[in-house]
Short mmCIF file of C-alpha atoms in Angstrom, two decimals:
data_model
loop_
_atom_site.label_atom_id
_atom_site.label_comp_id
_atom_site.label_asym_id
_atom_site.label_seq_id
_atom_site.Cartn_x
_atom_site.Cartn_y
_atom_site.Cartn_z
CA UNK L 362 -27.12 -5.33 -48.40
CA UNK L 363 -25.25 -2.28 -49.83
CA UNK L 364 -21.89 -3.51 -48.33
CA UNK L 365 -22.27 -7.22 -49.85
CA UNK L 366 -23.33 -5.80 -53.31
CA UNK L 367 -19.99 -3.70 -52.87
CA UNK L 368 -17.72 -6.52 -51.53
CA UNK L 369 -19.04 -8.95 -54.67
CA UNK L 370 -18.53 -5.56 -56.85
CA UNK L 371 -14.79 -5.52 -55.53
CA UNK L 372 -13.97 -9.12 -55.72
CA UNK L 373 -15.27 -8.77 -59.35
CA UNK L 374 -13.22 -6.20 -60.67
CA UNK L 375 -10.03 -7.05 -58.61
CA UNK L 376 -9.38 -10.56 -58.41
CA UNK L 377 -9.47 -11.51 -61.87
CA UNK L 378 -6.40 -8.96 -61.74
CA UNK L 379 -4.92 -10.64 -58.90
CA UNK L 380 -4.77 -14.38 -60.01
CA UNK L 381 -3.74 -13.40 -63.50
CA UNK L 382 0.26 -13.67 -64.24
CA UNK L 383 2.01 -10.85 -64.39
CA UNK L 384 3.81 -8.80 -67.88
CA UNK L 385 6.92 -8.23 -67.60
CA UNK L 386 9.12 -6.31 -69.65
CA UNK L 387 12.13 -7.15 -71.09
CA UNK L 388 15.62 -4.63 -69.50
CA UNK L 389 17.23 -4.66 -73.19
CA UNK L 390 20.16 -3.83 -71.29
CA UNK L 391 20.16 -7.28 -69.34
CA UNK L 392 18.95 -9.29 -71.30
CA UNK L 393 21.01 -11.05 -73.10
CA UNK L 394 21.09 -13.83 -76.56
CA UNK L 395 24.57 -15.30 -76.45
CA UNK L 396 26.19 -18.52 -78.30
CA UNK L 397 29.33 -20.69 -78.06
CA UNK L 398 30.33 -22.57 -81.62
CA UNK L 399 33.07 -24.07 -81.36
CA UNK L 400 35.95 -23.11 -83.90
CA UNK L 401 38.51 -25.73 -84.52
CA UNK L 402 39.46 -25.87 -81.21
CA UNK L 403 38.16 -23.10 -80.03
CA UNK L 404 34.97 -21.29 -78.55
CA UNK L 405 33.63 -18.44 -80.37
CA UNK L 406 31.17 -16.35 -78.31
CA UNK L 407 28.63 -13.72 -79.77
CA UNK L 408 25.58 -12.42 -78.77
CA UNK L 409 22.19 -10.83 -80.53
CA UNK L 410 21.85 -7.77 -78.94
CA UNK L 411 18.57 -6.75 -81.05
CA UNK L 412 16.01 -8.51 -80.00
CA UNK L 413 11.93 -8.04 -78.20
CA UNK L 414 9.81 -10.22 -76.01
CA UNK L 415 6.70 -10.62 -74.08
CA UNK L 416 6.93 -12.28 -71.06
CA UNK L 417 3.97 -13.35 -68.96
CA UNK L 418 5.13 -15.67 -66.11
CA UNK L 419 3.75 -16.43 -62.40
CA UNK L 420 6.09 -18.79 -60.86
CA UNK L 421 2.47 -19.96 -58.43
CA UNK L 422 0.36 -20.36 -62.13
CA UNK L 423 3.20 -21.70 -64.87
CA UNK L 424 0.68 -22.73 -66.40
CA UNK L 425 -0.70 -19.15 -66.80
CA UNK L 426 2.55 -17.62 -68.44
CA UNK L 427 3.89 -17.06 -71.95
CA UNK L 428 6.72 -15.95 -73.50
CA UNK L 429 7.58 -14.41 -77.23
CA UNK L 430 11.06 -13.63 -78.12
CA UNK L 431 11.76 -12.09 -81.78
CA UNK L 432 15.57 -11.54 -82.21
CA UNK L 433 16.86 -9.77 -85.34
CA UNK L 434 19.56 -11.65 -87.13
CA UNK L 435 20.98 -8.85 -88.70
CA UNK L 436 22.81 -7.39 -84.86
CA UNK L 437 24.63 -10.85 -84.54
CA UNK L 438 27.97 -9.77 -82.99
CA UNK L 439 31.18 -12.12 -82.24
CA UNK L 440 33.62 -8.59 -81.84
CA UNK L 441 34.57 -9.46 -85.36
CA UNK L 442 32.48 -7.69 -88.34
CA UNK L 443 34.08 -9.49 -91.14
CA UNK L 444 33.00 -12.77 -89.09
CA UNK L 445 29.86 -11.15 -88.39
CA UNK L 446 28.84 -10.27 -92.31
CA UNK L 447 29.79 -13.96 -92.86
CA UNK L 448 26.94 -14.81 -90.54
CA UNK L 449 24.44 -12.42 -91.53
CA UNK L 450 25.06 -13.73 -95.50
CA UNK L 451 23.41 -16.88 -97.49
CA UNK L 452 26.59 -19.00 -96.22
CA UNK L 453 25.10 -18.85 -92.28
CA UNK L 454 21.93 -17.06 -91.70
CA UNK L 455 20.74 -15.49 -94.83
CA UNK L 456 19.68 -12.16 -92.79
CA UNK L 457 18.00 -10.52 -96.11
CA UNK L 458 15.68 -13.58 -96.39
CA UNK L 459 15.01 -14.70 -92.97
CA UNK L 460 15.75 -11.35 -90.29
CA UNK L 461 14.09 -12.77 -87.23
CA UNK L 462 14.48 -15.89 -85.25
CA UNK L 463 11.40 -15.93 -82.90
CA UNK L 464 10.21 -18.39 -79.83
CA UNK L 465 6.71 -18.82 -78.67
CA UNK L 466 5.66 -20.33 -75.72
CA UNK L 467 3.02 -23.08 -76.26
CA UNK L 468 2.97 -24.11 -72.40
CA UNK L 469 4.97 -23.70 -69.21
CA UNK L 470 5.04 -26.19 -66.46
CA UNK L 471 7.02 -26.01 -63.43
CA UNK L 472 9.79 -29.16 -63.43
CA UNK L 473 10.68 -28.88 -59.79
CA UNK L 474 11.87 -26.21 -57.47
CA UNK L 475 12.42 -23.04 -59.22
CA UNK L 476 13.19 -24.79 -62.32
CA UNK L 477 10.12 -24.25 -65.25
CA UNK L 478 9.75 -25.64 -69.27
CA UNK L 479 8.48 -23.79 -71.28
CA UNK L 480 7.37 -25.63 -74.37
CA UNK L 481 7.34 -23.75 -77.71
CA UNK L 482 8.27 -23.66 -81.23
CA UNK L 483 11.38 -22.17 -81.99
CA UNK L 484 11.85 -20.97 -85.98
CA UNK L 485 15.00 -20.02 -87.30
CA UNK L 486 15.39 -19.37 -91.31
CA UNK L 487 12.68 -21.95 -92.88
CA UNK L 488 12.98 -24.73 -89.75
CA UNK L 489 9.99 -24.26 -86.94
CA UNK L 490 11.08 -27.10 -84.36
CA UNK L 491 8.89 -28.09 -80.67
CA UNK L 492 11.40 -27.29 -78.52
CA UNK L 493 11.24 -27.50 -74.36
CA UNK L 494 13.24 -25.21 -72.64
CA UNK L 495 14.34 -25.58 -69.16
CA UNK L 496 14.40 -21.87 -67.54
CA UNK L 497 15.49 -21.24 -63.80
CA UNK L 498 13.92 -19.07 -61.81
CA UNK L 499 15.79 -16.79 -59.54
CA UNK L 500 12.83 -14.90 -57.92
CA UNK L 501 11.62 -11.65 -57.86
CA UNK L 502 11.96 -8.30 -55.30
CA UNK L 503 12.33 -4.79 -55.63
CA UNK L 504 14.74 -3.45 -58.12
CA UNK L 505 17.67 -2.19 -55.91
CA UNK L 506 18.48 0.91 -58.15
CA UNK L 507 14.84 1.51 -59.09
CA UNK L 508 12.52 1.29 -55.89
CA UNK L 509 9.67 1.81 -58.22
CA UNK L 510 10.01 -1.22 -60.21
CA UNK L 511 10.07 -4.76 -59.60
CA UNK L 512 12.82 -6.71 -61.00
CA UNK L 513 12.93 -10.79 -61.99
CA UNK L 514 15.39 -12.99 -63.71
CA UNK L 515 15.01 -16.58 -65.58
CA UNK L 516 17.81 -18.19 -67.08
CA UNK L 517 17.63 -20.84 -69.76
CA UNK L 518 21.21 -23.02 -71.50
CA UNK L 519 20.39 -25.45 -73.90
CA UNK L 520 22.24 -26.70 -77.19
CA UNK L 521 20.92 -27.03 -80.59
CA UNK L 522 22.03 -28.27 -83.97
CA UNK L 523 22.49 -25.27 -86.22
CA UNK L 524 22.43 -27.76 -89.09
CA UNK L 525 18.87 -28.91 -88.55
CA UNK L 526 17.95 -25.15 -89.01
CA UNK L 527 19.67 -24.71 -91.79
CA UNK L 528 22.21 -22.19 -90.82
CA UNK L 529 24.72 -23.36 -92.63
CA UNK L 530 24.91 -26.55 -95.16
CA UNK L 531 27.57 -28.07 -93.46
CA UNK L 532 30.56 -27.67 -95.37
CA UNK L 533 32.40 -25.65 -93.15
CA UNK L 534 31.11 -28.85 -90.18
CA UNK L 535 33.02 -31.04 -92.54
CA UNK L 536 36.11 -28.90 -93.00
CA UNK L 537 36.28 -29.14 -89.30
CA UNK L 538 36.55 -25.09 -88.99
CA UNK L 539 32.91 -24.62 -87.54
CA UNK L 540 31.20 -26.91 -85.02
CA UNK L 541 27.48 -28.06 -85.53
CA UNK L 542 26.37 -27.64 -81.60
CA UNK L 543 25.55 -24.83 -80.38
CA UNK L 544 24.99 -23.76 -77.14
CA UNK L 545 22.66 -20.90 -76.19
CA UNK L 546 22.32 -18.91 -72.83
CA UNK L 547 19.70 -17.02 -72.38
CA UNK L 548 19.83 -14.77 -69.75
CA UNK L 549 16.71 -12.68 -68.85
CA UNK L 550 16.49 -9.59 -66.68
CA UNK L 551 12.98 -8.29 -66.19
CA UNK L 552 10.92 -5.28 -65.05
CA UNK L 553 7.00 -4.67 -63.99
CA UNK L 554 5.71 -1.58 -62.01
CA UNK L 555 5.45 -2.32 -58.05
CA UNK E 1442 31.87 35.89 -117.64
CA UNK E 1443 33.87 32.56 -116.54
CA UNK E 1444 36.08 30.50 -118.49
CA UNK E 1445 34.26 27.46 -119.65
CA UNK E 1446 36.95 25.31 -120.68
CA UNK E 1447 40.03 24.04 -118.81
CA UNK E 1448 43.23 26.05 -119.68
CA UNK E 1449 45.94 24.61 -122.26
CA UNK E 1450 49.13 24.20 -121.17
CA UNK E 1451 51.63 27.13 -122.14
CA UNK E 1452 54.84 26.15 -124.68
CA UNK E 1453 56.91 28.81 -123.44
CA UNK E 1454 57.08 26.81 -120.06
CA UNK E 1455 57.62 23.11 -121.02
CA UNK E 1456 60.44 21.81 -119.46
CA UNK E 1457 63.34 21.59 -122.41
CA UNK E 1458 62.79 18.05 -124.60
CA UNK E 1459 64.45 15.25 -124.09
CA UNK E 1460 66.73 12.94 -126.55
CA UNK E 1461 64.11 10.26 -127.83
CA UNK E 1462 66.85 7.67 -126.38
CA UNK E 1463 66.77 9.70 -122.86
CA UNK E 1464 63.21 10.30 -123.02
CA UNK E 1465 62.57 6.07 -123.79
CA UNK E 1466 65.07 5.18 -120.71
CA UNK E 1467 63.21 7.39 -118.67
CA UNK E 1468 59.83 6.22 -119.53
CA UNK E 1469 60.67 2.72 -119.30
CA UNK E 1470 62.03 3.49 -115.66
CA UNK E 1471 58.75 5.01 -114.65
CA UNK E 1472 57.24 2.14 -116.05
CA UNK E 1473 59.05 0.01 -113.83
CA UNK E 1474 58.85 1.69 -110.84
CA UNK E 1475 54.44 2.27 -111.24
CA UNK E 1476 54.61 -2.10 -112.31
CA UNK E 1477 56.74 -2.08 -109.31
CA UNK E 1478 54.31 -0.50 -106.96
CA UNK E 1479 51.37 -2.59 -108.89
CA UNK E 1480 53.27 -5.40 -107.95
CA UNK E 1481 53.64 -4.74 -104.61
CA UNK E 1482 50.20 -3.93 -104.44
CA UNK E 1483 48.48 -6.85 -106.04
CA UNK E 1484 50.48 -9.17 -103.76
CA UNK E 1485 48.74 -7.73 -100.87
CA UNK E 1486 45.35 -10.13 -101.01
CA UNK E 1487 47.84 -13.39 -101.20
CA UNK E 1488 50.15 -12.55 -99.39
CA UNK E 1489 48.66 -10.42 -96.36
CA UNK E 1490 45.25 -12.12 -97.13
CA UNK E 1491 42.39 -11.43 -94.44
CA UNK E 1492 41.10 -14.55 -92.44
CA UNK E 1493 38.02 -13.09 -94.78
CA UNK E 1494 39.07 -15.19 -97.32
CA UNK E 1495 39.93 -18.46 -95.68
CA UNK E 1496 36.58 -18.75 -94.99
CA UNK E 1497 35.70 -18.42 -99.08
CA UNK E 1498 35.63 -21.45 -101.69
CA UNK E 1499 35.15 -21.69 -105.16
CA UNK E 1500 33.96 -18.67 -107.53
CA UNK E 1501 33.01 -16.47 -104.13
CA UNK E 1502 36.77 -16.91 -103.20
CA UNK E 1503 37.16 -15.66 -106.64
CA UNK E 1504 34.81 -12.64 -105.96
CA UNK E 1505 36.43 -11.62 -102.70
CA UNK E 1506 40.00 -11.84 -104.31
CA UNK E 1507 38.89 -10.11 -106.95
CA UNK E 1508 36.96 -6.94 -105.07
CA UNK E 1509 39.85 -6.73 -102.95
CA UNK E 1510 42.45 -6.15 -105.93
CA UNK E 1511 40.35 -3.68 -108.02
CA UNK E 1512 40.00 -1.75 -104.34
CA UNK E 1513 43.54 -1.84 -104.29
CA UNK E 1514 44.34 -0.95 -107.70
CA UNK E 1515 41.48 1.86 -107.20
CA UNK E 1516 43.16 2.98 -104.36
CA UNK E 1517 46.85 3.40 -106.32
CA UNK E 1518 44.96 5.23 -109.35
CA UNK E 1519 43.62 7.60 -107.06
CA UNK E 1520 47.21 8.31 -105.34
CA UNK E 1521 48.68 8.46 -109.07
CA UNK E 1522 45.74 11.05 -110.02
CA UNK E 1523 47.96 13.50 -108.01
CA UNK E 1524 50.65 12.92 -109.27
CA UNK E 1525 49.73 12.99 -113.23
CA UNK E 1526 48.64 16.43 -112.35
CA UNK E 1527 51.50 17.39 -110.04
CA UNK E 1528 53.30 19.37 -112.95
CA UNK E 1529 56.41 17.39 -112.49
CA UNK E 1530 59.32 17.97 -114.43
CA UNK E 1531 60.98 15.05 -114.61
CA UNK E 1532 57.78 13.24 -115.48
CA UNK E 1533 56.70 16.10 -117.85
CA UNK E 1534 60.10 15.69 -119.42
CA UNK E 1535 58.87 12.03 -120.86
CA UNK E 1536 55.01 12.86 -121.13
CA UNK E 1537 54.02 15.87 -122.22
CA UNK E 1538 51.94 17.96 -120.13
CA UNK E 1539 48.77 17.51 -122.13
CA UNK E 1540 48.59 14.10 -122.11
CA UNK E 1541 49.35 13.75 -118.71
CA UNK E 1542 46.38 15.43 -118.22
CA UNK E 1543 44.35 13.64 -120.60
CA UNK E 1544 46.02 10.39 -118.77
CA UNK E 1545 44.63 12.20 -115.78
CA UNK E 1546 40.68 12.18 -117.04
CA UNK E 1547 41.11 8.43 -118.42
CA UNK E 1548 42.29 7.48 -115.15
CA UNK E 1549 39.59 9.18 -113.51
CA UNK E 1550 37.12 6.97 -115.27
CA UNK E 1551 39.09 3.58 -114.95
CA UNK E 1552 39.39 4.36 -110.83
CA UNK E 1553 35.56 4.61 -111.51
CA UNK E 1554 35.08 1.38 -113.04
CA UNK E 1555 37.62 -0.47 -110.14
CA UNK E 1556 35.36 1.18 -107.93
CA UNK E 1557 32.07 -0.17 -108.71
CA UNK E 1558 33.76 -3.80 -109.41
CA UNK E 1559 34.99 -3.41 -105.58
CA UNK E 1560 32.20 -2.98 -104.27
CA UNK E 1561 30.42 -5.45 -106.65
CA UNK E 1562 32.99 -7.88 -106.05
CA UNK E 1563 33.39 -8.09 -101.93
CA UNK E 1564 29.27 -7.84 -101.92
CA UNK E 1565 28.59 -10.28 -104.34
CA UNK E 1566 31.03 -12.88 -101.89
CA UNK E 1567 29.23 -12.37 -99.14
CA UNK E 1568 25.89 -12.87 -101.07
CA UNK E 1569 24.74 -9.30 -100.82
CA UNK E 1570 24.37 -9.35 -96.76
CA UNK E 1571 22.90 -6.56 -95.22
CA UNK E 1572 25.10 -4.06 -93.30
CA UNK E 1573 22.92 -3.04 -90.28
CA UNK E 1574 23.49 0.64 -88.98
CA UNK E 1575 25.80 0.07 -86.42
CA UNK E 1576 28.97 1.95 -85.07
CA UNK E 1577 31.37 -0.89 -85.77
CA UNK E 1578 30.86 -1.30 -89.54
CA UNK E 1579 32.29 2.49 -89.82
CA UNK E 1580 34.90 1.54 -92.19
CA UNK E 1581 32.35 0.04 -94.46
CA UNK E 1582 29.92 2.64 -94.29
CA UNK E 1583 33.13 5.33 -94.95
CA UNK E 1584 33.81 3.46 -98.26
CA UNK E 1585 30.46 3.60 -99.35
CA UNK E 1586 30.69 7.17 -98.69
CA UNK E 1587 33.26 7.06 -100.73
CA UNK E 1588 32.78 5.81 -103.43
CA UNK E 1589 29.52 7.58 -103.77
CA UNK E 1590 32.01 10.93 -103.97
CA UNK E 1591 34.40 9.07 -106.40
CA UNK E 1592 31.47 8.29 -108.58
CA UNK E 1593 30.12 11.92 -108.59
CA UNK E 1594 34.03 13.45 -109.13
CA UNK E 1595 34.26 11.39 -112.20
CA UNK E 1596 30.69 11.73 -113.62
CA UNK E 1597 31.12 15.53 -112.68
CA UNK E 1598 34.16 15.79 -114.99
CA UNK E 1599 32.84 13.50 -117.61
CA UNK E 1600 29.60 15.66 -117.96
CA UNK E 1601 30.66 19.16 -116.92
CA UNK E 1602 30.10 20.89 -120.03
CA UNK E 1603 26.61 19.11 -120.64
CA UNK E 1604 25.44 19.85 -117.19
CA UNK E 1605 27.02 23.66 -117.58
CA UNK E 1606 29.11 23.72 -114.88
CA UNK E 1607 31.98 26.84 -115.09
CA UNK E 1608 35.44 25.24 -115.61
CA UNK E 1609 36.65 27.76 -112.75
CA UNK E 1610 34.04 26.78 -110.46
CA UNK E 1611 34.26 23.00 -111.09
CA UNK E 1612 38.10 22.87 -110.99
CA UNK E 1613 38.41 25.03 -107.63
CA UNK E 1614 35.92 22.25 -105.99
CA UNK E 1615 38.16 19.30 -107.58
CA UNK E 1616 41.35 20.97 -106.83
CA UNK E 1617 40.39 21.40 -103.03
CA UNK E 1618 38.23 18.29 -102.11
CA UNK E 1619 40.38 15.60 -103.62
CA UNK E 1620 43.36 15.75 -101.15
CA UNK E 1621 39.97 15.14 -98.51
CA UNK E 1622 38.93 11.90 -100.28
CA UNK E 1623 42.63 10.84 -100.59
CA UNK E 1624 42.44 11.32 -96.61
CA UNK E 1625 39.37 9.57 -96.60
CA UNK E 1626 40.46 6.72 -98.78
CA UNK E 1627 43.87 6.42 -96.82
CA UNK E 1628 41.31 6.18 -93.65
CA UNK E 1629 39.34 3.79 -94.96
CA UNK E 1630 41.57 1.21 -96.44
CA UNK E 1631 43.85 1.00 -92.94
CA UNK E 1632 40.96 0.20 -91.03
CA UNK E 1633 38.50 -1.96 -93.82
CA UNK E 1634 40.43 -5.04 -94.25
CA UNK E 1635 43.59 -6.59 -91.50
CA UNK E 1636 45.55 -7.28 -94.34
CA UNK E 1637 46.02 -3.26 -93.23
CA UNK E 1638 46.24 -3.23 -89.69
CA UNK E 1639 50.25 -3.96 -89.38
CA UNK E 1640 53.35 -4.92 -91.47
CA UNK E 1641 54.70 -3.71 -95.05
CA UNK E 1642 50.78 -3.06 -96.28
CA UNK E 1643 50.37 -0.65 -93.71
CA UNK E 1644 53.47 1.04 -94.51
CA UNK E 1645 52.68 1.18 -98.08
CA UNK E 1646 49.51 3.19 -97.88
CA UNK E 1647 50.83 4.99 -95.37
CA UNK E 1648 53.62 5.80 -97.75
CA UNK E 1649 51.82 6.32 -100.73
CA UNK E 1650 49.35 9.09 -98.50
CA UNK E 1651 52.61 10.80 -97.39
CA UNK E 1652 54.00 11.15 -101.05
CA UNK E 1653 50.10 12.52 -102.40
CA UNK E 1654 50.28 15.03 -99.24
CA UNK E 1655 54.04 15.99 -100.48
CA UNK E 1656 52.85 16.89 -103.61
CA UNK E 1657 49.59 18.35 -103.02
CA UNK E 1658 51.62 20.99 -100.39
CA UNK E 1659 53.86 20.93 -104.01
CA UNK E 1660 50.93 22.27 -105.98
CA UNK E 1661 49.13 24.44 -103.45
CA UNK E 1662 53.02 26.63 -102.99
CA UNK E 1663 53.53 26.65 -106.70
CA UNK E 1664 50.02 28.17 -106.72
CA UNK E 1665 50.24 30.83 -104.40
CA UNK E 1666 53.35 31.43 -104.80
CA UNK E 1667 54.04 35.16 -106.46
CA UNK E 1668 55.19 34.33 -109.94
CA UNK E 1669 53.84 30.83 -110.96
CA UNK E 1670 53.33 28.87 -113.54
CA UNK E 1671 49.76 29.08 -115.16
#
């Protein structure tokens, strides 16, 4: 009697634990916000380098995960600062008024393979859109330079229309200096405790 | 007790006086040579313009012009500050010594003024956008600095007898720290803007930081040397 009181004490307490997805934290230092615009004719890269998250995601229980991303507007970096100040100002991304871009998760769903959407509104300046999100899913194992930790990685590309978020009122689309499209890789590198 | 008020320039060692003909020929080709320079300078934001600007229209193209030439011009009146107080005698020849440092103060407060329309200006294009505290925007940050020091330098001088500072005391610090802020400036301005970065601008401030070191080595031998001038 004392051993089945103890078993239905254990299952209890531990597999609530067990079946719910795992946290993982974001590795700031591979994790990474970049964009393409195009520029005339060419491709301008940058990247938001200040940015937070809370990732909850079991590849068996999608449906189980979630994910908030908060980038600060104000670290936008292209390697050029005057270009950069012109983005942070009223002309792009009005920094002062609007610092953060965030995305949270409203439901993930596994597409096929290792291949997930997560479904979520996406808010930059005044625009919140319903955006879907297609993230791969390159597994998860021991992190080879830190045996303590466990390491995963999810990569999402997708393309939005800076216009419909009102960064930028199009004037510099019509000049035909700065494209409209933008594409955005999103490359996440994270870490959870073994 | 220290001397509260800044000494007046001796007769007995003005340089002898000039012809009025002389001393107008002279004057008028000193006048040339600063529009000259002026010139020279002013043409810098049209002709060297940044890529800063191409991306500018209308009365924020204006703004952007505009901060850049009163940091220019700010820049020159702080290289000429030297050399109004230089003791030249050539230039003290044309302009007395008094005035040229009376020119000296009034140019002191109009560098001032070109200052704070700089900064104005090149904020006020870019609507105000926050710099975020980050290595790269050093140059920025230095001019800031800057300007901040400026500011204080020509306030300090303005209001040194109604704060009580000690001529002596004051002077010493002026003397001694402006040749750093001319450093600092010269830093600043080749690494702000890449109107800067290469070619004839780069020269220029280059040159005028090698003539304001010239004659600040000028002024620190004639003061330490056995014998001087007062």
């Amino acid at each position: 009697m004392k051993r089945m009181l103890m078993l239905l004490l254990s299952l209890i307490l531990f597999v609530p634990a067990a079946v719910n997805a795992a946290e993982w934290k974001l590795d700031p230092d591979h994790t990474n916000f970049y964009f393409d615009v195009k520029h005339v004719y060419s491709t301008v890269r940058g990247s938001f380098p200040d940015f937070s998250g809370k990732v909850v995601f079991d590849p068996e229980q999608p449906e189980k995960s979630s994910f908030r991303f908060e980038v600060k507007v104000a670290s936008v970096n292209t390697m050029v600062t005057q270009r950069d100040t012109h983005l942070r100002s009223a002309d792009f991304f009005d920094a002062g008024k609007y610092p953060v871009m965030t995305f949270q998760s409203t439901g993930v769903s596994r597409v096929k393979d290792n291949v997930y959407r997560v479904a979520g509104k996406m808010t930059i300046k005044d625009v919140t859109k319903d955006v879907a999100l297609d993230f791969v899913y390159h597994g998860e194992k021991v992190h080879p330079l830190q045996p303590k930790m466990m390491a995963t990685g999810l990569d999402t590309r997708f393309t939005l229309d800076r216009l419909e978020y009102h960064v930028g009122d199009g004037k510099f689309y019509k000049m035909g200096a700065v494209g409209k499209d933008v594409d955005v890789l999103i490359t996440l590198e994270m870490l959870r405790d073994r | 007790m220290e001397n509260q008020n800044p000494p007046s320039p001796s007769p007995a060692h003005s340089p002898p006086a000039l012809s009025p003909r002389a001393r107008l020929l002279r004057g008028a080709l000193c006048g040339f040579a600063a529009c000259a320079v002026f010139a020279f300078a002013w043409s810098i934001p049209f002709q060297f313009a940044s890529s800063s600007l191409l991306y500018k229209t209308g009365i924020f193209k204006v703004l952007l012009r505009g901060g850049k030439l009163c940091g220019i011009s700010a820049a020159l009146l702080a290289f000429f500050q030297i050399l109004l107080v230089a003791r030249l005698r050539f230039l003290e020849r044309i302009v007395a010594q008094k005035r040229l440092y009376a020119l000296h103060r009034t140019n002191g407060v109009v560098l001032a003024a070109f200052i704070l329309l700089h900064g104005g200006g090149i904020l006020e294009a870019d609507h105000f956008a926050l710099f975020p505290l980050e290595k790269r925007y050093w140059p920025e940050f230095l001019g800031m600095g800057l300007a901040a020091l400026f500011l204080l330098f020509t306030g300090s001088a303005l209001l040194r007898t109604r704060l009580g500072l000690p001529y002596q005391a004051w002077a010493g610090l002026h003397r001694f720290s402006a040749p750093g802020l001319l450093a600092l400036l010269t830093v600043h301005v080749l690494a702000v803007s890449e109107s800067f970065h290469a070619g004839p601008p780069r020269w220029f401030i280059l040159a005028l930081a090698g003539a304001a070191l010239f004659l600040y080595l000028r002024i620190l031998r004639r003061r330490f040397s056995p014998g001087r001038r007062s």
